[in-house]
Tab-separated table of C-alpha atoms and ligand atoms in Angstrom:
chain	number	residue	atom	x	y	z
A	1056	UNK	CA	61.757	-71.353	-85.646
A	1057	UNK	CA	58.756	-73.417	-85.732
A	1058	UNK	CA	59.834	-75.541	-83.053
A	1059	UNK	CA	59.797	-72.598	-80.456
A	1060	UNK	CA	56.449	-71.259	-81.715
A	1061	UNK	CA	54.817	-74.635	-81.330
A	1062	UNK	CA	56.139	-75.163	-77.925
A	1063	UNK	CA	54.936	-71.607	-77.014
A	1064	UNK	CA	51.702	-72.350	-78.675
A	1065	UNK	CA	51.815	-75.242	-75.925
A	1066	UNK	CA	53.278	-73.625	-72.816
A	1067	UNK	CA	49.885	-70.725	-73.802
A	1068	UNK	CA	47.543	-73.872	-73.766
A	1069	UNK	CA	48.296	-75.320	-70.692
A	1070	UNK	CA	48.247	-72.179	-68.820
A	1071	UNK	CA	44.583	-71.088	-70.232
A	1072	UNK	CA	44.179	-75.010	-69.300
A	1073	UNK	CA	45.390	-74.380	-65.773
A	1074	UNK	CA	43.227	-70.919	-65.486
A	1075	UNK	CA	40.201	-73.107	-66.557
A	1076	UNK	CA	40.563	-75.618	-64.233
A	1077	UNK	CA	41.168	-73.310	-61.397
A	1078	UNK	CA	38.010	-71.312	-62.141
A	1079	UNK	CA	35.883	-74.316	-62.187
A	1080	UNK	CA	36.986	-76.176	-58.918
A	1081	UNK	CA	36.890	-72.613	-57.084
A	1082	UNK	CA	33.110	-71.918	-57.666
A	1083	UNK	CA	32.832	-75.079	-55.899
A	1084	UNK	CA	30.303	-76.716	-57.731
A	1085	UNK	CA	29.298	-80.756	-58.189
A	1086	UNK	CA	29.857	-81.761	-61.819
A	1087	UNK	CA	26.211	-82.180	-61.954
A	1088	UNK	CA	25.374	-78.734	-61.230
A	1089	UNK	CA	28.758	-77.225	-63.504
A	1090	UNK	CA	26.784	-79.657	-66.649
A	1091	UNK	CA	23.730	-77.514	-65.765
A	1092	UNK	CA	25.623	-73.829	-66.183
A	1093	UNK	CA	24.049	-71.874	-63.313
A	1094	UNK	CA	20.852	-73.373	-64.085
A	1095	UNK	CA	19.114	-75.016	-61.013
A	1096	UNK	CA	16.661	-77.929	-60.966
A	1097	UNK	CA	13.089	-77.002	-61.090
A	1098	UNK	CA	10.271	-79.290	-59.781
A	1099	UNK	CA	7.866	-79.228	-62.859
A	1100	UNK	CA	8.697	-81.006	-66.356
A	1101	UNK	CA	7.818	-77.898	-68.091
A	1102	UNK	CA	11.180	-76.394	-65.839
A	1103	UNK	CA	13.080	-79.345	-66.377
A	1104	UNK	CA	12.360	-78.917	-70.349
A	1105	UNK	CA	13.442	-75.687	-70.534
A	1106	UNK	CA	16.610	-77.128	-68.200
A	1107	UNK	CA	17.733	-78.953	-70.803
A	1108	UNK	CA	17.051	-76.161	-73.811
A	1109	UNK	CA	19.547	-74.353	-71.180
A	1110	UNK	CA	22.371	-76.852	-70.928
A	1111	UNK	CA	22.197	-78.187	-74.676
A	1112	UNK	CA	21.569	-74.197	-75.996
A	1113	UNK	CA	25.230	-73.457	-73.649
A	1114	UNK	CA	27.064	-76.713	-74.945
A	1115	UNK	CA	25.896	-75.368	-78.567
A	1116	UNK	CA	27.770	-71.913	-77.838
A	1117	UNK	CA	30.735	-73.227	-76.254
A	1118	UNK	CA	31.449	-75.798	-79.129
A	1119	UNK	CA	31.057	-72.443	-81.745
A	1120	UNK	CA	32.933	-70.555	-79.589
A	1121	UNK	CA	35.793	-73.385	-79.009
A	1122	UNK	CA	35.741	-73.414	-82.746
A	1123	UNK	CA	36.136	-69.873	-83.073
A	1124	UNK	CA	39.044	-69.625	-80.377
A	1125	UNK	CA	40.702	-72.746	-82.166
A	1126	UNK	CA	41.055	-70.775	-85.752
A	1127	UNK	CA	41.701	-67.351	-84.405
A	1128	UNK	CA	45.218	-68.634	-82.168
A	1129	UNK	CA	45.797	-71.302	-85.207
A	1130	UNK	CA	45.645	-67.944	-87.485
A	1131	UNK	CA	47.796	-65.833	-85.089
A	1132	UNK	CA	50.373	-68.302	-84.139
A	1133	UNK	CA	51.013	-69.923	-87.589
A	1134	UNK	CA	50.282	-67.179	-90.024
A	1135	UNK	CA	52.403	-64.375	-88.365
A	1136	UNK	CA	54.088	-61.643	-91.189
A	1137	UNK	CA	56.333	-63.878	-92.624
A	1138	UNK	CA	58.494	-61.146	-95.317
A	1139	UNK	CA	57.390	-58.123	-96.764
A	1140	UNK	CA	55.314	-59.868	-99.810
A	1141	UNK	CA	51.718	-59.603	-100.340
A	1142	UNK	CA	50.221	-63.156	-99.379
A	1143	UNK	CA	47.602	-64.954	-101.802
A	1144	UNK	CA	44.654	-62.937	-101.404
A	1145	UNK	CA	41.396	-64.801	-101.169
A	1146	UNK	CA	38.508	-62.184	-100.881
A	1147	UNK	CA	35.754	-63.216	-103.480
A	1148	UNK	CA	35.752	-66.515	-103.040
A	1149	UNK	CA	32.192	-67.500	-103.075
A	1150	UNK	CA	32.061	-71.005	-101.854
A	1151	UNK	CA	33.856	-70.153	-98.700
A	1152	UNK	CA	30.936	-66.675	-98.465
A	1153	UNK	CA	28.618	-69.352	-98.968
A	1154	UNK	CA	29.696	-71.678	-96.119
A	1155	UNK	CA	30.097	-69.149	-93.458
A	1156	UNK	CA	26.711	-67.878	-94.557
A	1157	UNK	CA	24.966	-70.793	-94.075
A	1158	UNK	CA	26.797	-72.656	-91.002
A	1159	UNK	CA	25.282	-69.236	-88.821
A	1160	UNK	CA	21.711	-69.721	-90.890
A	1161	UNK	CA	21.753	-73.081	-89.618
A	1162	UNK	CA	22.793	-72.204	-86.010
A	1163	UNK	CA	20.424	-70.081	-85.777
A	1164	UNK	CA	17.387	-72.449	-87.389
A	1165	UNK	CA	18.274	-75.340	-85.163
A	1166	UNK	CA	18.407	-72.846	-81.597
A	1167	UNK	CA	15.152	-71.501	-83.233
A	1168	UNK	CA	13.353	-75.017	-83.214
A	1169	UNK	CA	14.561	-76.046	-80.176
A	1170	UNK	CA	12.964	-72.847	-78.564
A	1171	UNK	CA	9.941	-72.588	-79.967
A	1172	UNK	CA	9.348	-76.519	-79.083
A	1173	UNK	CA	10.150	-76.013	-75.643
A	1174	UNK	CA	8.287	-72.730	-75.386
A	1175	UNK	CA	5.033	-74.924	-76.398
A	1176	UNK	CA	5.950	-77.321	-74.067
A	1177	UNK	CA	6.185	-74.929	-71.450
A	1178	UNK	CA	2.405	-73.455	-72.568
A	1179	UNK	CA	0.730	-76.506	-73.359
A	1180	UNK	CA	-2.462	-76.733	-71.527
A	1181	UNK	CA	-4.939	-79.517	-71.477
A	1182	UNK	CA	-8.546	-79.540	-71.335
A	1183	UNK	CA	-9.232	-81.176	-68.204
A	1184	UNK	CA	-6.801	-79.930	-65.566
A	1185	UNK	CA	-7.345	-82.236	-61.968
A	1186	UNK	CA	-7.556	-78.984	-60.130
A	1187	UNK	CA	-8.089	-75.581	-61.126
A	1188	UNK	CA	-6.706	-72.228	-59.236
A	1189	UNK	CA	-7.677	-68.552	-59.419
A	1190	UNK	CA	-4.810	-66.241	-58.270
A	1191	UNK	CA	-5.401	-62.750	-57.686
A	1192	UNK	CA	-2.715	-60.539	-57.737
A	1193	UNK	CA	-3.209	-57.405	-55.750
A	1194	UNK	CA	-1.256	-54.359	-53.921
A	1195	UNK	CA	0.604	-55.806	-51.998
A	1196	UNK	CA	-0.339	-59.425	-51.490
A	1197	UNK	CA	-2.111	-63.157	-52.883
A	1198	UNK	CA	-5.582	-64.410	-52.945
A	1199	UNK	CA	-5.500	-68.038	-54.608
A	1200	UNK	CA	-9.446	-69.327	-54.810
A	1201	UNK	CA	-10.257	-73.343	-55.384
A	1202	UNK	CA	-12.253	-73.276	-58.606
A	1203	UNK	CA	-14.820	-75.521	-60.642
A	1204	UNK	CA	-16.701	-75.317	-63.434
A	1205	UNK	CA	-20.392	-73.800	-63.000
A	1206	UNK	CA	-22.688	-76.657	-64.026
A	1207	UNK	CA	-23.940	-76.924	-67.178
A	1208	UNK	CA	-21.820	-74.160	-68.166
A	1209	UNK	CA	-18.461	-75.330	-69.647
A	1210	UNK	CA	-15.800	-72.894	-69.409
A	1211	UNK	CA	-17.231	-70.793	-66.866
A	1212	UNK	CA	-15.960	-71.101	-63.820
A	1213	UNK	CA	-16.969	-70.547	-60.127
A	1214	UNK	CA	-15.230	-70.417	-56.830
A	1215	UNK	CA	-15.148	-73.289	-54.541
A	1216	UNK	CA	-17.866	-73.186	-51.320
A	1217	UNK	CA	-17.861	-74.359	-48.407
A	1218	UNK	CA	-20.994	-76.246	-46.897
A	1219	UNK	CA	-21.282	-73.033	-44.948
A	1220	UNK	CA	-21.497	-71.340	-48.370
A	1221	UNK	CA	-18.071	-69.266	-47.716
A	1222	UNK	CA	-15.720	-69.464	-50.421
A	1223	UNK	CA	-12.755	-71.588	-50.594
A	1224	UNK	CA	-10.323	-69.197	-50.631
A	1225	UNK	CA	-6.919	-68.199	-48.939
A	1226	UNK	CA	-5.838	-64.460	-48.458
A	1227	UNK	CA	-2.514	-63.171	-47.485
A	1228	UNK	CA	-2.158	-60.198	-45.134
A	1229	UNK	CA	0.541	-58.344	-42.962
A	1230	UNK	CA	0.467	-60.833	-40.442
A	1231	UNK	CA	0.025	-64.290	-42.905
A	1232	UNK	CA	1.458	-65.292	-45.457
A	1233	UNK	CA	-0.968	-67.233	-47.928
A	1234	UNK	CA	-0.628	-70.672	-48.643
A	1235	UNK	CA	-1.289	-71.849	-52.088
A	1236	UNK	CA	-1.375	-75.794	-51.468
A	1237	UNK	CA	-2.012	-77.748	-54.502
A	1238	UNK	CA	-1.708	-81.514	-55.034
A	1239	UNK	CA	1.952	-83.797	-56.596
A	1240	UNK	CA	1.780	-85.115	-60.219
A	1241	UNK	CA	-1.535	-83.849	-60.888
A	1242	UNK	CA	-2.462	-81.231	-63.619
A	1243	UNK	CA	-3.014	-77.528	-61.748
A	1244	UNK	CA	-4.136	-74.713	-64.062
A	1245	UNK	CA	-3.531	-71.634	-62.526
A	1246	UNK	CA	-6.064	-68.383	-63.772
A	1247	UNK	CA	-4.144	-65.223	-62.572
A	1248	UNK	CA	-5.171	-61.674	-62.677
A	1249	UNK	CA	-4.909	-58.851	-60.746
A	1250	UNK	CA	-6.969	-55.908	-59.341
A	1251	UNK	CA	-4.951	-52.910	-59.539
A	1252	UNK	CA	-1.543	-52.875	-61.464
A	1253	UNK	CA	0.886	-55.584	-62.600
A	1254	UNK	CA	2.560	-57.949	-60.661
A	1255	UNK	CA	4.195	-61.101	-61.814
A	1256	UNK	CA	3.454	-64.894	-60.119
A	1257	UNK	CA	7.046	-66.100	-60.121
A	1258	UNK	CA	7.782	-70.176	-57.925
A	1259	UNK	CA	11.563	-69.889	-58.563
A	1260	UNK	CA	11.188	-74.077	-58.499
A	1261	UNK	CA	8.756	-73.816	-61.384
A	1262	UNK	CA	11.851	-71.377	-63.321
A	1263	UNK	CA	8.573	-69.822	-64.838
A	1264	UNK	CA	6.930	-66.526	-63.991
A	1265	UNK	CA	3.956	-65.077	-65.838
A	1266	UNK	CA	3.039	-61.474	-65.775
A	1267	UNK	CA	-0.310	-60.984	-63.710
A	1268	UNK	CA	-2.657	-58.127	-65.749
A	1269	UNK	CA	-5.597	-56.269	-64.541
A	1270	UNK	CA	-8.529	-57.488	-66.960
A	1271	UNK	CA	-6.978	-60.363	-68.699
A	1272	UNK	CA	-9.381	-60.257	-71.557
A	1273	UNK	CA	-9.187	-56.904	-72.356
A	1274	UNK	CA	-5.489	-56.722	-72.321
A	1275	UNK	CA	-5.417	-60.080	-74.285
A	1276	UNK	CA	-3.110	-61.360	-72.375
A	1277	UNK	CA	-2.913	-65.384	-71.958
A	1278	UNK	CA	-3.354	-65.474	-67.706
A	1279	UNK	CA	-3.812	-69.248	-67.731
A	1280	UNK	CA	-1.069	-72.143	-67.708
A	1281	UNK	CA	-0.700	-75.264	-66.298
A	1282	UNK	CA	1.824	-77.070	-64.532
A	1283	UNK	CA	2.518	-80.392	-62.632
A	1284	UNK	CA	4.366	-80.499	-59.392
A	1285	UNK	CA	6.512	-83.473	-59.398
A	1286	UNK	CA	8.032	-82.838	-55.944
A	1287	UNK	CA	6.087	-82.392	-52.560
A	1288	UNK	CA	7.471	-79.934	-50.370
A	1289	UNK	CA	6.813	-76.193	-49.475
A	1290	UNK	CA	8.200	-73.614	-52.344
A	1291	UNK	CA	8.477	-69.952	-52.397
A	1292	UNK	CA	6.911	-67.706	-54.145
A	1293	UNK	CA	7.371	-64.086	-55.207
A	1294	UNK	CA	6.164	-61.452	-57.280
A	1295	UNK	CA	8.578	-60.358	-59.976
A	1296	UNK	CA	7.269	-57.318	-61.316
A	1297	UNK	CA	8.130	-54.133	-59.133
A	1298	UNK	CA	4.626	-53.159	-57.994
A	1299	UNK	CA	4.833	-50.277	-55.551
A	1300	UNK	CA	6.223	-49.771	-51.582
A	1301	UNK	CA	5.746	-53.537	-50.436
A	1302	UNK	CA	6.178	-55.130	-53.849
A	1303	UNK	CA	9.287	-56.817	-52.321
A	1304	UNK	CA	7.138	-58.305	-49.385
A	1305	UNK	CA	4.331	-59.285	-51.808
A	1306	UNK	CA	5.448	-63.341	-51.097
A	1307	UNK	CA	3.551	-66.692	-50.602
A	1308	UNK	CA	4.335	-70.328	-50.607
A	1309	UNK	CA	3.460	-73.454	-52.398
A	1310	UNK	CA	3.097	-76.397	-50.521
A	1311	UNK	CA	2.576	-79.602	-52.634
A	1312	UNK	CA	1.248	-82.484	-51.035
A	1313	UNK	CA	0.704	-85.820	-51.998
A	1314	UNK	CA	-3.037	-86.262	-53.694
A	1315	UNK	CA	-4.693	-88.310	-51.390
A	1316	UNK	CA	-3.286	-85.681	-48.424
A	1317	UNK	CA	-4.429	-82.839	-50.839
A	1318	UNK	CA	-8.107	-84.540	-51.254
A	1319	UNK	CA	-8.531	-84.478	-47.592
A	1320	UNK	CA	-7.083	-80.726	-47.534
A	1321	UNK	CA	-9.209	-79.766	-49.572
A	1322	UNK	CA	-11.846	-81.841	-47.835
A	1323	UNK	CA	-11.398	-80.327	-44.638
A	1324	UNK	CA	-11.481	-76.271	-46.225
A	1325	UNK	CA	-15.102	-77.500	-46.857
A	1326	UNK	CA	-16.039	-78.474	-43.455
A	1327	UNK	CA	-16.814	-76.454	-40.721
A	1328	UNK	CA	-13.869	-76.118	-37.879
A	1329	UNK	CA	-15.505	-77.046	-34.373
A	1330	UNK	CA	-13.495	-74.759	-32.334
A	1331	UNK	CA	-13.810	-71.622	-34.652
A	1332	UNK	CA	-17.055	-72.490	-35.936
A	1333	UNK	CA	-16.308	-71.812	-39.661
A	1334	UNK	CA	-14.947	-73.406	-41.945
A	1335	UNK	CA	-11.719	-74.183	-42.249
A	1336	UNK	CA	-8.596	-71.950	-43.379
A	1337	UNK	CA	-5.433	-73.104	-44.714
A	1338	UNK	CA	-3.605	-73.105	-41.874
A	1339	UNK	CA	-5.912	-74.825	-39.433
A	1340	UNK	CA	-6.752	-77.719	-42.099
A	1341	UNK	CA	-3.065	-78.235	-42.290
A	1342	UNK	CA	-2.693	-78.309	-38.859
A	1343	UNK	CA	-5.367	-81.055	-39.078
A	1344	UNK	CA	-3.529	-82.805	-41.347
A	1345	UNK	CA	-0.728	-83.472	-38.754
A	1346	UNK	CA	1.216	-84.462	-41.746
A	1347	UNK	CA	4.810	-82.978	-39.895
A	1348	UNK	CA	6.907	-80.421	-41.672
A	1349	UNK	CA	4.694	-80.625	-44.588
A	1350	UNK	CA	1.629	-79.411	-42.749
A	1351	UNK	CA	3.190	-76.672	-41.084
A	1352	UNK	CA	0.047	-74.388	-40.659
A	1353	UNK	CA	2.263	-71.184	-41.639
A	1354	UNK	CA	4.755	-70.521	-44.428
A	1355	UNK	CA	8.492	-72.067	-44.003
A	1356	UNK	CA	10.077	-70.670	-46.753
A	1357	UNK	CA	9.480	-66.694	-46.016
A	1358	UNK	CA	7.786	-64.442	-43.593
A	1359	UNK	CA	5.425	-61.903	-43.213
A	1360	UNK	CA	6.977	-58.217	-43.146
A	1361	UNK	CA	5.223	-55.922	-40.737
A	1362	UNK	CA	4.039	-53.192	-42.427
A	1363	UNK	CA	3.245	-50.990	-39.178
A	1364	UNK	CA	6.875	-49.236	-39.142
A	1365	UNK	CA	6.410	-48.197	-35.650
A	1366	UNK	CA	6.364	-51.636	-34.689
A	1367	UNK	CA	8.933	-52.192	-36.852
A	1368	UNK	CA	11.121	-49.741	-35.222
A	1369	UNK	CA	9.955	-50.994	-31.758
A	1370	UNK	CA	11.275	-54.603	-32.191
A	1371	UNK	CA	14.744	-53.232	-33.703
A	1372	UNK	CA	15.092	-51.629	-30.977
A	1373	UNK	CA	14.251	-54.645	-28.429
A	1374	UNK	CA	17.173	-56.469	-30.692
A	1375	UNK	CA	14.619	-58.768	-32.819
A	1376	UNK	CA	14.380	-58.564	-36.684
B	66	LIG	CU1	3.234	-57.244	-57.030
């Protein structure tokens, strides 16, 4: 009798075996990324910290829940109704109370550490950043301003000029997206805020978004964090908190170059552009750059979304998009 409920104990585990296998060759993943559980690779160590509070927090619950599955089909396949007598009961018995209080308690302490560690990780900020950024948030687009500190005033902090005293500054509209170009494995605080309602500064790369408030202060909300690119390249970015009609269009992109390309970026946005007489914008210092794909003067990863719905309409009819 034993015999043939072991071996149908067995024939049930290779089946769920055989299910398992077949649902984790047909999402077609690499073993690296199935290790990660849906969790893609960011380009900052703060989103590579939190990777790994991901992967290590999923292992944790598989393991319990492995555990779990393990006792319940040992319980139902070997302790079926055997006769019509009362088993040994075994309510009351305090050291066994005790352990399956304390194994959770300690499940729950250890996930608890972990995520507050990595959560100041993730916040940490230092007190001299290599570059710092204001981002204003506003219906329905960016404005990301070059800042430094006023002199003599530590703490305070002014925008960025340009020798022809206009501010260093970059301002998306219908017809541009802004570029927010920062520098590679330097330190770049970011200030956010925003001028009407909320919106939320979300680089899926950095895995991080941060609500952006109207009046930081006031609302006491923390609007500053730093981060450290570790990968150049152009990166998209979104706002993530539904902010009225074009909150869905309310995109920019990071490009993150290489410091000494940045320093002459950011060189150029000073200097005065001979053809247009003024200074510099993004695009056209980019453009001076000449650096390739990485200089594109205009966003790669999205683009703009007319908000004139006549023309709109006009183009969808010609066939275009
Ligand atoms: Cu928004």
């Amino acid at each position: 009798m034993i015999g043939v409920v072991r071996s149908r104990a067995m024939r049930l585990l290779k089946v769920a075996g055989l299910a398992g296998m077949i649902a984790f060759v047909s999402t077609g993943c690499s073993v690296y990324q199935a290790f990660a559980f849906g969790w893609p690779q960011g380009v900052t160590p703060q989103a590579e910290r939190m990777r790994s509070l991901w992967i290590w927090a999923t292992i944790a619950a598989l393991a319990v829940g492995l555990i779990v599955a393990l006792l319940i089909m040992w319980t139902v396949t070997f302790h079926r109704k055997k006769s019509n007598e009362i088993p040994r009961q075994t309510q009351y018995n305090l050291p066994l109370e005790i352990i399956y209080t304390v194994i959770p308690f300690v499940i729950v302490a250890v996930l608890f550490y972990f995520t507050v560690t990595a959560q100041n990780f993730v916040n940490a900020k230092v007190d001299n950043p290599d570059l710092r950024v204001r981002v204003i948030g506003f219906q329905w687009n960016w404005e990301f301003q070059y800042l430094q500190e006023r002199p003599g005033r530590g703490g305070v902090y002014q925008v960025r000029q340009a020798d022809d005293g206009e501010p260093l500054s970059t301002i998306g509209s219908s017809s541009t997206i802004p570029l927010l170009v920062v520098p590679t494995n330097r330190v770049v605080e970011y200030r956010i805020e925003s001028t009407d309602v909320l919106h939320s500064f979300y680089i899926p790369d950095f895995l991080f978004k941060r609500d952006v408030f109207p009046h930081p202060e006031k609302n006491d909300t923390d609007n500053v964090f730093q981060t450290t690119v570790q990968r150049q390249g152009a990166f998209v970015g979104r706002c993530a908190e539904l902010c009225g009609t074009y909150h869905s269009m309310m995109n920019f992109e990071m490009r993150a170059l290489p410091p000494d390309l940045f320093d002459r970026y950011l060189a150029l946005r000073a200097q005065t552009n001979p053809q247009t007489h003024r200074s510099y914008n993004a695009g056209e210092a980019l453009a001076q750059l000449n650096c390739g794909e990485l200089c594109a003067p205009e966003a790669v990863t999205t683009s703009p979304f007319d908000t004139d719905r006549t023309a709109r309409e006009v183009r969808q009819a010609q066939g275009g998009h």
